[in-house]
Coordinates of N, CA, C and O in Angstrom, one line a residue:
X1 N 3.4 -30.0 -12.6 CA 2.5 -29.5 -12.5 C 2.2 -28.1 -11.9 O 1.6 -27.5 -11.8
X2 N 3.3 -28.3 -10.2 CA 3.1 -26.5 -9.5 C 3.9 -25.5 -10.6 O 3.1 -24.3 -10.1
X3 N 4.7 -26.0 -11.4 CA 5.2 -25.0 -12.3 C 4.3 -24.5 -13.0 O 3.9 -23.2 -13.6
X4 N 3.3 -25.2 -13.8 CA 2.3 -24.7 -14.6 C 1.3 -24.0 -13.8 O 0.9 -22.8 -14.4
X5 N 0.6 -24.4 -12.6 CA 0.1 -23.6 -11.7 C 0.5 -22.1 -11.6 O -0.2 -21.4 -11.1
X6 N 1.6 -22.1 -11.2 CA 2.6 -21.3 -10.7 C 2.4 -19.9 -11.9 O 2.5 -18.5 -11.8
X7 N 2.5 -20.6 -13.3 CA 2.7 -20.0 -14.4 C 1.3 -19.2 -14.6 O 0.9 -18.0 -15.0
X8 N 0.2 -20.2 -14.8 CA -1.2 -19.6 -14.5 C -1.5 -18.4 -13.7 O -2.1 -17.4 -13.9
X9 N -1.2 -18.7 -12.2 CA -1.3 -17.7 -11.4 C -0.7 -16.4 -11.9 O -1.3 -15.1 -11.2
X10 N 0.4 -16.5 -12.3 CA 1.1 -15.2 -12.7 C 0.4 -14.1 -13.6 O 0.2 -13.4 -13.8
X11 N 0.0 -15.4 -14.6 CA -0.7 -14.5 -16.0 C -2.2 -14.1 -15.0 O -2.5 -13.2 -15.7
X12 N -2.9 -15.0 -14.6 CA -3.6 -14.2 -13.6 C -3.7 -12.9 -13.1 O -4.6 -12.1 -12.9
X13 N -2.9 -12.9 -12.3 CA -2.2 -11.4 -11.6 C -1.8 -10.6 -12.6 O -2.6 -9.3 -12.4
X14 N -1.3 -10.9 -13.8 CA -1.0 -9.9 -14.6 C -2.4 -9.0 -15.3 O -2.5 -8.3 -15.3
X15 N -3.3 -10.4 -15.5 CA -4.9 -9.8 -15.9 C -5.5 -9.0 -14.9 O -6.1 -8.0 -15.5
X16 N -5.2 -9.1 -13.7 CA -6.5 -8.7 -12.5 C -5.7 -7.2 -12.4 O -6.1 -6.4 -12.5
X17 N -4.5 -7.2 -12.6 CA -3.7 -6.0 -12.1 C -4.0 -4.7 -13.5 O -4.2 -3.8 -13.4
X18 N -3.8 -5.6 -14.7 CA -4.0 -4.6 -15.7 C -5.4 -4.0 -16.1 O -6.1 -3.0 -15.9
X19 N -6.7 -5.1 -15.3 CA -8.1 -4.4 -15.6 C -7.9 -3.6 -14.7 O -8.9 -2.6 -14.4
X20 N -7.7 -4.1 -13.3 CA -7.4 -2.9 -12.1 C -7.4 -1.5 -12.2 O -7.8 -0.6 -12.3
X21 N -6.1 -1.5 -13.2 CA -5.3 0.0 -13.1 C -6.3 0.8 -14.4 O -6.3 1.6 -14.4
X22 N -6.6 -0.4 -15.3 CA -7.3 0.6 -16.4 C -8.5 1.2 -16.3 O -8.9 2.2 -16.1
X23 N -9.2 0.2 -15.0 CA -10.5 0.7 -14.2 C -10.0 1.9 -13.5 O -11.1 3.1 -13.6
X24 N -9.3 2.0 -12.7 CA -8.7 3.0 -12.2 C -8.0 4.3 -12.4 O -8.6 5.3 -12.6
X25 N -7.4 3.9 -14.0 CA -7.2 5.3 -14.8 C -8.2 6.1 -15.0 O -8.4 7.5 -15.4
X26 N -9.4 5.4 -15.6 CA -10.7 5.9 -16.4 C -11.2 6.6 -15.0 O -11.7 8.3 -15.4
X27 N -11.5 6.0 -14.1 CA -12.0 7.0 -13.1 C -11.2 7.8 -12.7 O -11.9 9.0 -12.3
X28 N -10.1 7.8 -12.6 CA -9.3 9.1 -12.0 C -9.4 9.9 -13.1 O -9.3 11.3 -12.7
X29 N -9.4 9.8 -14.4 CA -9.4 10.7 -15.5 C -10.6 11.5 -15.2 O -10.5 12.5 -15.7
X30 N -11.5 10.5 -15.2 CA -12.9 11.6 -15.6 C -13.1 12.2 -14.2 O -13.7 13.3 -14.0
X31 N -12.3 12.2 -12.9 CA -12.8 12.8 -12.0 C -11.7 13.9 -11.8 O -12.0 14.7 -10.8
X32 N -10.7 14.1 -13.0 CA -10.2 15.3 -12.6 C -8.7 15.2 -11.9 O -8.1 16.1 -11.7
X33 N -8.1 14.1 -11.8 CA -7.5 14.0 -11.2 C -6.3 12.4 -11.2 O -6.0 11.5 -10.4
X34 N -6.3 12.5 -12.4 CA -5.4 11.3 -13.1 C -4.1 11.2 -12.1 O -3.8 9.9 -12.1
X35 N -3.5 12.0 -12.0 CA -1.9 11.8 -11.0 C -2.0 10.8 -9.7 O -1.7 10.2 -9.3
X36 N -3.4 11.2 -9.2 CA -4.1 10.8 -8.1 C -4.2 9.2 -8.1 O -3.9 8.2 -6.9
X37 N -4.2 8.6 -9.1 CA -4.1 7.4 -9.5 C -2.7 6.5 -9.1 O -2.5 5.1 -9.0
X38 N -1.7 7.5 -9.4 CA -0.5 6.6 -9.4 C 0.1 5.8 -7.8 O 0.3 4.5 -8.2
X39 N -0.4 6.3 -7.0 CA 0.0 5.6 -5.9 C -0.7 4.1 -5.5 O -0.4 3.2 -5.2
X40 N -2.3 4.2 -6.0 CA -3.3 3.0 -6.4 C -2.8 2.3 -7.1 O -2.9 0.7 -7.1
X41 N -2.3 2.3 -8.4 CA -1.9 1.6 -9.5 C -0.5 0.7 -9.0 O -0.2 -0.5 -9.3
X42 N 0.7 1.5 -8.2 CA 1.6 0.6 -7.4 C 0.8 -0.5 -6.7 O 1.6 -1.2 -6.4
X43 N 0.1 0.4 -5.7 CA -0.3 -0.6 -4.6 C -1.4 -1.8 -5.4 O -1.0 -2.7 -4.8
X44 N -1.8 -1.8 -6.5 CA -2.2 -3.0 -7.1 C -1.2 -4.2 -7.7 O -1.6 -5.4 -7.5
X45 N -0.2 -3.5 -8.2 CA 0.7 -4.1 -8.6 C 1.4 -4.9 -7.5 O 1.7 -6.2 -7.9
X46 N 1.6 -4.4 -6.3 CA 2.2 -4.7 -5.3 C 1.0 -5.9 -4.9 O 1.2 -7.0 -4.2
X47 N -0.1 -5.3 -4.9 CA -1.4 -6.6 -4.0 C -0.9 -7.7 -5.1 O -1.3 -9.0 -4.8
X48 N -1.1 -7.4 -6.1 CA -1.1 -8.4 -7.5 C 0.2 -9.3 -7.3 O -0.1 -10.5 -7.3
X49 N 1.3 -9.1 -7.2 CA 2.4 -9.3 -7.5 C 2.7 -10.4 -6.0 O 3.4 -11.3 -6.0
X50 N 2.2 -10.0 -4.9 CA 2.6 -10.5 -3.7 C 1.8 -10.5 -2.8 O 1.5 -9.7 -1.7
X51 N 0.2 -10.8 -2.9 CA -0.8 -10.6 -2.1 C -0.8 -10.9 -0.4 O -1.4 -10.7 0.2
X52 N 0.5 -11.8 -0.1 CA 0.6 -12.3 1.4 C 1.3 -11.4 2.2 O 1.8 -11.7 3.1
X53 N 1.8 -10.2 1.1 CA 3.0 -9.9 1.9 C 2.7 -8.9 3.2 O 1.9 -8.3 2.8
X54 N 3.6 -8.4 3.8 CA 3.2 -7.7 4.9 C 2.5 -6.2 4.3 O 1.8 -5.8 4.7
X55 N 3.3 -5.5 3.3 CA 2.9 -4.0 2.7 C 1.4 -4.6 1.9 O 0.9 -3.4 1.7
X56 N 1.4 -5.6 1.7 CA 0.0 -5.8 1.4 C -1.2 -6.5 2.2 O -2.7 -6.6 1.7
X57 N -0.9 -6.1 3.6 CA -2.3 -6.7 4.5 C -2.9 -4.8 4.4 O -2.8 -4.0 3.7
X58 N -4.2 -5.4 4.9 CA -5.0 -4.0 4.7 C -5.0 -3.4 5.5 O -4.9 -2.5 5.8
X59 N -4.0 -3.6 6.9 CA -3.7 -2.4 7.7 C -2.8 -1.5 7.2 O -2.8 -0.6 7.2
X60 N -2.1 -2.2 6.4 CA -1.0 -1.5 5.5 C -0.9 -0.6 4.7 O -1.0 0.9 4.3
X61 N -2.3 -1.4 3.5 CA -2.8 -0.7 2.4 C -3.4 0.9 3.1 O -3.1 2.0 2.4
X62 N -4.5 0.4 3.8 CA -5.4 1.5 4.7 C -4.4 2.5 5.3 O -4.8 3.8 5.1
X63 N -3.9 1.9 6.4 CA -3.3 2.9 7.5 C -2.2 3.5 6.5 O -2.1 4.6 6.7
X64 N -1.6 2.9 5.5 CA -0.1 3.5 4.9 C -0.7 4.8 3.9 O -0.3 5.9 3.8
X65 N -1.5 4.5 3.3 CA -2.4 5.7 2.7 C -2.9 6.5 3.6 O -2.7 7.7 3.2
X66 N -3.9 6.3 4.5 CA -4.3 7.4 5.2 C -3.3 8.1 6.0 O -3.6 9.7 6.0
X67 N -2.4 7.6 6.5 CA -1.4 8.4 6.9 C -0.7 9.4 6.0 O -0.8 10.6 6.5
X68 N -0.2 8.8 4.9 CA 0.6 10.0 3.5 C -0.7 10.8 3.8 O 0.1 12.0 3.4
X69 N -1.7 10.6 3.2 CA -2.5 11.8 3.1 C -2.4 12.5 4.0 O -2.5 13.9 3.8
X70 N -3.2 12.6 5.5 CA -3.3 13.3 6.6 C -1.8 14.3 6.6 O -1.9 15.2 7.1
X71 N -0.4 13.4 6.4 CA 0.6 14.1 6.7 C 0.4 15.1 5.7 O 0.9 16.6 5.5
X72 N 0.1 14.8 4.2 CA 0.5 15.4 3.4 C -0.5 17.1 3.1 O 0.2 17.6 3.0
X73 N -1.8 17.0 3.8 CA -2.9 17.9 3.9 C -2.3 18.5 4.9 O -2.3 19.7 4.6
X74 N -1.8 18.2 5.9 CA -1.4 18.8 7.1 C -0.2 19.7 6.8 O -0.4 20.6 7.2
X75 N 0.8 19.0 6.3 CA 1.9 19.4 5.9 C 1.9 20.8 4.8 O 2.4 22.0 5.1
X76 N 0.7 20.7 3.6 CA 0.6 21.6 2.8 C -0.2 22.7 3.4 O -0.6 23.8 2.8
X77 N -0.9 22.2 4.4 CA -1.7 23.5 5.0 C -1.2 24.9 5.9 O -1.5 25.7 6.0
X78 N 0.0 23.7 6.1 CA 0.8 24.4 7.4 C 2.0 25.7 6.9 O 2.1 26.2 7.5
X79 N 2.8 24.8 5.5 CA 4.1 25.1 5.2 C 3.2 25.8 3.7 O 2.6 24.9 2.9
X80 N 3.8 26.2 3.0 CA 4.0 26.7 1.4 C 4.4 25.5 0.6 O 5.2 25.1 0.7
X81 N 3.7 25.3 -0.4 CA 4.2 24.1 -1.0 C 5.7 24.4 -1.7 O 6.0 25.7 -2.4
X82 N 6.5 23.6 -1.5 CA 7.8 23.7 -1.8 C 8.4 22.2 -1.9 O 7.8 21.1 -1.5
X83 N 9.5 22.1 -2.7 CA 10.7 20.6 -2.7 C 11.0 20.1 -1.4 O 10.4 19.2 -0.9
X84 N 11.3 21.1 -0.2 CA 11.8 20.7 0.9 C 10.3 20.6 2.0 O 10.5 19.4 2.2
X85 N 9.8 21.3 1.6 CA 8.3 20.7 2.5 C 7.9 19.5 2.3 O 7.4 18.7 3.0
X86 N 7.8 19.4 0.9 CA 7.0 18.1 0.7 C 8.2 16.6 1.0 O 7.8 15.8 1.2
X87 N 9.3 16.8 0.5 CA 10.1 15.7 0.9 C 10.4 15.7 2.3 O 10.1 14.6 2.7
X88 N 10.2 16.5 3.0 CA 9.7 16.5 4.7 C 8.5 15.5 5.1 O 8.8 14.8 6.1
X89 N 7.6 15.9 4.2 CA 6.3 15.4 4.4 C 6.9 13.8 4.2 O 5.9 12.6 5.0
X90 N 7.2 13.5 3.4 CA 7.1 11.9 3.0 C 8.3 11.5 3.7 O 8.2 10.4 4.5
X91 N 9.2 11.8 4.3 CA 10.0 11.8 5.6 C 9.0 11.5 6.8 O 9.1 10.3 7.5
X92 N 8.3 12.4 6.7 CA 7.4 12.0 8.3 C 6.2 10.8 8.1 O 6.4 10.2 8.9
X93 N 6.0 11.0 7.1 CA 4.9 10.0 6.5 C 5.6 8.5 6.4 O 4.7 7.4 7.4
X94 N 6.8 8.4 5.9 CA 7.7 7.3 6.2 C 7.6 6.8 7.9 O 7.6 5.8 8.1
X95 N 8.3 7.6 8.4 CA 8.3 7.4 9.9 C 7.1 6.8 10.7 O 7.2 6.0 11.4
X96 N 6.0 7.6 10.3 CA 4.7 7.2 10.9 C 4.9 5.8 10.3 O 4.0 4.9 11.1
X97 N 4.2 5.5 9.3 CA 4.0 4.4 8.7 C 5.1 3.3 9.2 O 4.3 2.0 10.1
X98 N 6.1 3.4 9.8 CA 7.0 2.2 10.1 C 6.6 2.5 11.5 O 6.6 1.4 12.5
X99 N 7.0 3.6 12.2 CA 6.1 3.2 13.8 C 4.9 3.0 14.4 O 4.6 2.3 15.2
X100 N 3.9 2.7 13.3 CA 2.3 2.6 13.5 C 2.3 0.9 12.7 O 1.0 0.6 13.0
X101 N 3.3 0.3 12.2 CA 3.4 -0.7 11.5 C 2.5 -0.5 10.2 O 1.8 -1.8 10.1
X102 N 2.5 0.3 9.8 CA 1.3 0.4 8.3 C 2.5 0.5 7.2 O 2.1 1.7 6.3
X103 N 3.7 0.2 7.3 CA 4.4 0.2 5.8 C 3.9 -0.2 4.7 O 3.6 -1.4 4.6
X104 N 3.7 0.5 3.9 CA 2.8 0.5 2.7 C 3.5 1.6 1.5 O 3.6 2.4 1.5
X105 N 4.8 1.0 1.2 CA 5.6 2.2 -0.2 C 4.9 2.9 -0.9 O 4.7 3.8 -1.1
X106 N 4.0 2.4 -1.7 CA 3.4 3.0 -2.8 C 2.2 4.4 -2.1 O 2.6 5.6 -2.9
X107 N 2.4 4.5 -0.9 CA 1.5 5.3 -0.1 C 2.4 6.6 0.0 O 1.9 7.8 -0.2
X108 N 3.6 6.7 0.0 CA 4.8 7.5 -0.3 C 4.5 8.4 -0.9 O 5.1 9.9 -0.9
X109 N 4.1 8.6 -2.0 CA 3.9 9.5 -3.0 C 3.1 10.6 -3.3 O 3.0 11.6 -3.8
X110 N 2.0 10.1 -2.0 CA 0.7 10.8 -2.0 C 0.8 12.3 -1.4 O 0.5 13.3 -2.1
X111 N 2.1 12.8 -0.5 CA 2.7 14.0 -0.4 C 3.0 14.8 -1.8 O 2.4 16.3 -2.2
X112 N 3.4 14.2 -2.6 CA 3.9 14.6 -3.8 C 2.7 15.0 -4.8 O 2.6 16.2 -5.4
X113 N 1.8 14.1 -5.0 CA 0.5 14.5 -5.8 C -0.4 15.6 -4.7 O -0.9 16.3 -5.7
X114 N -0.3 15.5 -3.4 CA -0.9 16.9 -2.8 C -0.5 17.9 -3.0 O -1.1 19.1 -3.4
X115 N 0.9 18.1 -3.6 CA 1.7 19.2 -3.9 C 1.5 19.8 -5.3 O 1.1 21.0 -5.3
X116 N 1.0 18.7 -6.1 CA 0.5 19.2 -7.4 C -0.8 19.9 -7.6 O -1.2 20.6 -8.4
X117 N -1.9 19.1 -6.4 CA -3.3 19.4 -6.7 C -3.2 20.4 -5.8 O -4.8 21.2 -5.9
X118 N -2.6 20.5 -4.4 CA -3.4 21.4 -3.4 C -4.9 21.0 -3.1 O -5.7 21.8 -3.1
X119 N -5.2 19.7 -2.9 CA -6.6 19.5 -2.6 C -6.9 20.1 -1.3 O -6.3 20.5 -0.3
X120 N -8.1 20.0 -1.0 CA -8.8 20.4 0.3 C -8.9 18.9 1.0 O -8.8 18.0 0.4
X121 N -9.6 18.7 2.0 CA -9.7 17.7 2.8 C -10.4 16.5 2.2 O -10.3 15.5 2.9
X122 N -11.3 16.8 1.3 CA -12.1 15.9 1.1 C -11.3 14.6 0.2 O -11.4 13.6 -0.4
X123 N -10.1 15.1 -0.3 CA -8.9 14.3 -1.0 C -8.9 13.1 0.1 O -8.5 12.0 -0.5
X124 N -9.2 13.1 1.7 CA -8.8 11.8 1.9 C -9.6 10.9 2.0 O -10.1 9.7 2.0
X125 N -10.9 11.4 1.3 CA -11.9 10.5 1.1 C -11.9 9.7 -0.5 O -12.3 8.8 -0.6
X126 N -11.9 11.0 -1.2 CA -11.3 10.7 -2.5 C -10.3 11.2 -2.9 O -10.4 12.5 -2.7
X127 N -9.2 10.6 -3.3 CA -9.1 8.8 -3.9 C -8.3 8.3 -2.6 O -8.7 7.0 -3.1
X128 N -8.0 9.0 -1.5 CA -7.1 8.3 -0.7 C -8.2 7.1 0.0 O -7.5 5.7 -0.2
X129 N -8.9 7.5 0.9 CA -9.8 6.2 1.5 C -10.2 5.1 0.6 O -10.3 4.0 0.7
X130 N -11.0 5.5 -0.2 CA -11.6 4.9 -1.4 C -10.8 3.7 -2.2 O -11.1 2.6 -2.3
X131 N -9.7 4.5 -2.6 CA -8.8 3.8 -3.3 C -8.1 2.8 -2.2 O -8.2 1.8 -2.5
X132 N -7.8 3.1 -1.0 CA -7.3 2.0 -0.2 C -8.0 1.3 0.4 O -7.5 -0.2 0.1
X133 N -9.1 1.3 0.8 CA -10.5 0.4 0.8 C -10.6 -0.7 -0.2 O -11.0 -1.7 -0.2
X134 N -10.7 -0.2 -1.4 CA -10.8 -1.1 -2.7 C -9.6 -2.0 -2.8 O -9.5 -3.1 -3.0
X135 N -8.5 -1.2 -2.9 CA -7.0 -2.0 -3.1 C -7.0 -3.2 -1.8 O -6.6 -4.3 -2.4
X136 N -7.4 -2.7 -0.6 CA -7.5 -4.0 0.3 C -8.4 -4.7 -0.1 O -8.3 -6.2 0.4
X137 N -9.6 -4.4 -0.4 CA -10.6 -5.6 -0.4 C -10.3 -6.5 -2.0 O -10.0 -7.9 -1.8
X138 N -9.5 -6.0 -2.8 CA -8.7 -6.7 -3.9 C -7.6 -7.6 -3.3 O -7.8 -8.9 -3.5
X139 N -6.8 -7.3 -2.3 CA -5.4 -8.2 -1.9 C -6.5 -9.2 -1.2 O -6.1 -10.4 -0.9
X140 N -7.5 -8.9 -0.2 CA -8.5 -10.2 0.5 C -8.7 -11.2 -0.3 O -8.8 -12.1 -0.2
X141 N -9.5 -10.4 -1.4 CA -10.0 -11.6 -3.0 C -9.0 -12.6 -3.2 O -9.1 -13.7 -3.4
X142 N -7.8 -11.7 -3.5 CA -6.9 -12.4 -4.2 C -6.0 -13.2 -3.0 O -5.6 -14.6 -3.5
X143 N -6.1 -13.3 -2.0 CA -5.7 -14.3 -0.7 C -6.3 -15.6 -1.0 O -5.9 -16.3 -0.5
X144 N -7.4 -15.2 -1.0 CA -9.0 -16.3 -0.6 C -8.5 -17.3 -1.9 O -8.9 -18.3 -1.9
X145 N -8.1 -16.7 -3.5 CA -7.8 -17.8 -4.5 C -6.8 -18.7 -4.7 O -5.4 -18.1 -4.6
X146 N -6.6 -19.7 -4.4 CA -5.4 -20.7 -4.0 C -4.6 -20.1 -5.5 O -3.5 -20.4 -5.3
X147 N -5.1 -20.0 -6.7 CA -4.3 -19.8 -7.9 C -3.0 -18.7 -7.7 O -2.1 -18.5 -8.0
X148 N -3.9 -17.3 -6.7 CA -2.9 -16.6 -6.6 C -1.7 -16.9 -5.4 O -0.9 -16.0 -5.2
X149 N -1.7 -18.2 -4.8 CA -0.6 -18.1 -3.9 C 0.2 -19.0 -4.1 O 0.0 -20.0 -4.8
X150 N 1.6 -18.6 -3.8 CA 2.5 -19.6 -4.5 C 3.1 -20.5 -3.4 O 2.6 -19.9 -2.1
X151 N 3.9 -21.6 -3.7 CA 4.1 -22.2 -2.1 C 4.7 -21.9 -1.4 O 4.5 -22.3 0.0
X152 N 5.7 -20.7 -1.0 CA 6.0 -20.0 -0.2 C 5.1 -18.9 0.7 O 5.5 -18.5 1.6
X153 N 4.1 -18.6 0.3 CA 3.2 -18.0 0.6 C 2.0 -18.1 1.7 O 1.7 -17.7 2.3
X154 N 2.2 -19.7 1.8 CA 1.4 -20.3 2.4 C 2.4 -20.7 4.0 O 1.3 -21.0 5.0
X155 N 3.4 -20.3 4.3 CA 3.8 -20.1 5.5 C 3.4 -19.3 6.1 O 3.1 -18.3 6.1
X156 N 3.7 -19.5 7.8 CA 3.2 -18.4 8.5 C 3.9 -17.3 8.4 O 5.0 -17.5 8.5
X157 N 3.3 -16.1 8.4 CA 4.4 -14.7 8.8 C 5.3 -14.9 9.8 O 4.9 -15.6 11.0
X158 N 6.6 -14.5 9.7 CA 7.9 -14.8 10.9 C 7.4 -13.7 11.8 O 6.7 -12.4 11.6
X159 N 7.3 -14.0 13.3 CA 7.4 -13.1 14.3 C 8.6 -11.8 14.1 O 9.5 -12.5 13.9
X160 N 8.0 -10.9 14.6 CA 8.7 -9.6 14.8 C 10.0 -10.1 15.8 O 10.1 -10.8 16.6
X161 N 11.2 -9.5 15.3 CA 12.3 -9.4 16.4 C 12.0 -9.2 17.7 O 12.7 -9.9 18.9
X162 N 11.2 -8.1 18.2 CA 11.1 -7.5 19.2 C 10.2 -8.7 20.0 O 10.7 -8.6 21.1
X163 N 9.1 -9.5 19.4 CA 8.4 -10.3 20.3 C 9.2 -11.5 20.8 O 8.7 -12.5 21.4
X164 N 10.2 -11.8 19.8 CA 10.8 -13.3 20.0 C 12.0 -13.4 21.2 O 12.3 -12.5 21.7
X165 N 11.7 -14.5 21.7 CA 12.7 -14.9 22.8 C 14.2 -14.7 22.3 O 14.3 -15.0 21.6
X166 N 15.0 -14.1 23.3 CA 16.2 -14.4 23.0 C 17.1 -15.9 22.7 O 16.4 -16.6 23.6
X167 N 18.0 -16.1 21.8 CA 18.1 -17.5 21.9 C 18.3 -18.1 22.8 O 18.1 -19.6 23.3
X168 N 19.3 -17.8 24.1 CA 19.6 -18.2 25.1 C 19.2 -17.7 26.5 O 19.2 -17.9 27.2
X169 N 18.2 -17.3 26.4 CA 17.4 -16.5 27.1 C 17.0 -17.7 28.5 O 17.3 -17.5 29.7
X170 N 16.5 -18.9 28.2 CA 16.4 -20.0 29.4 C 17.5 -20.0 29.8 O 17.2 -20.7 30.8
X171 N 18.7 -20.5 29.3 CA 19.8 -20.8 29.7 C 20.5 -20.1 30.8 O 20.8 -20.7 32.0
X172 N 20.2 -18.6 30.8 CA 20.6 -17.7 32.1 C 19.6 -17.5 33.0 O 19.9 -17.1 34.1
X173 N 18.4 -18.0 33.3 CA 17.5 -18.0 34.0 C 17.7 -19.1 34.9 O 17.7 -20.1 34.9
X174 N 17.0 -18.7 36.2 CA 17.4 -20.2 37.3 C 16.0 -20.5 38.0 O 15.4 -19.4 38.1

């Protein structure tokens, strides 16, 4: 029975991601920024495939996309568009996502997209913030549906290594 439920969940995730990406593609194409759909298409695949994973959290989705968008726009306004500058921006964005605990891999392509379009600051509202908020909303909706949860997804999130006490810490205290 659990195996059947998991297969139905996988099929449902495939349908949801296909419908979401189709809608995203149509909206992006009609807005003249079809390439801007790429990070959100991969976000939707991640959200539908692993709705309870840390990179699928609202903080990671919205924070990661916004960090990458801001880094991309700042970088392209400060330096001429080049492969080296764009690569540097991806590195800076990755470091900031990790430092701020907003790691969301699909957002990392945003500096490349900004290099292609050279957009103005409204790029942060559409498509970056709008797409991130919609993807985060979809992620929360999927987490609420038991069909999308796998048996391993119900376990509590592990504590970070930094916050966990040392294994023998109590032994050496007096």
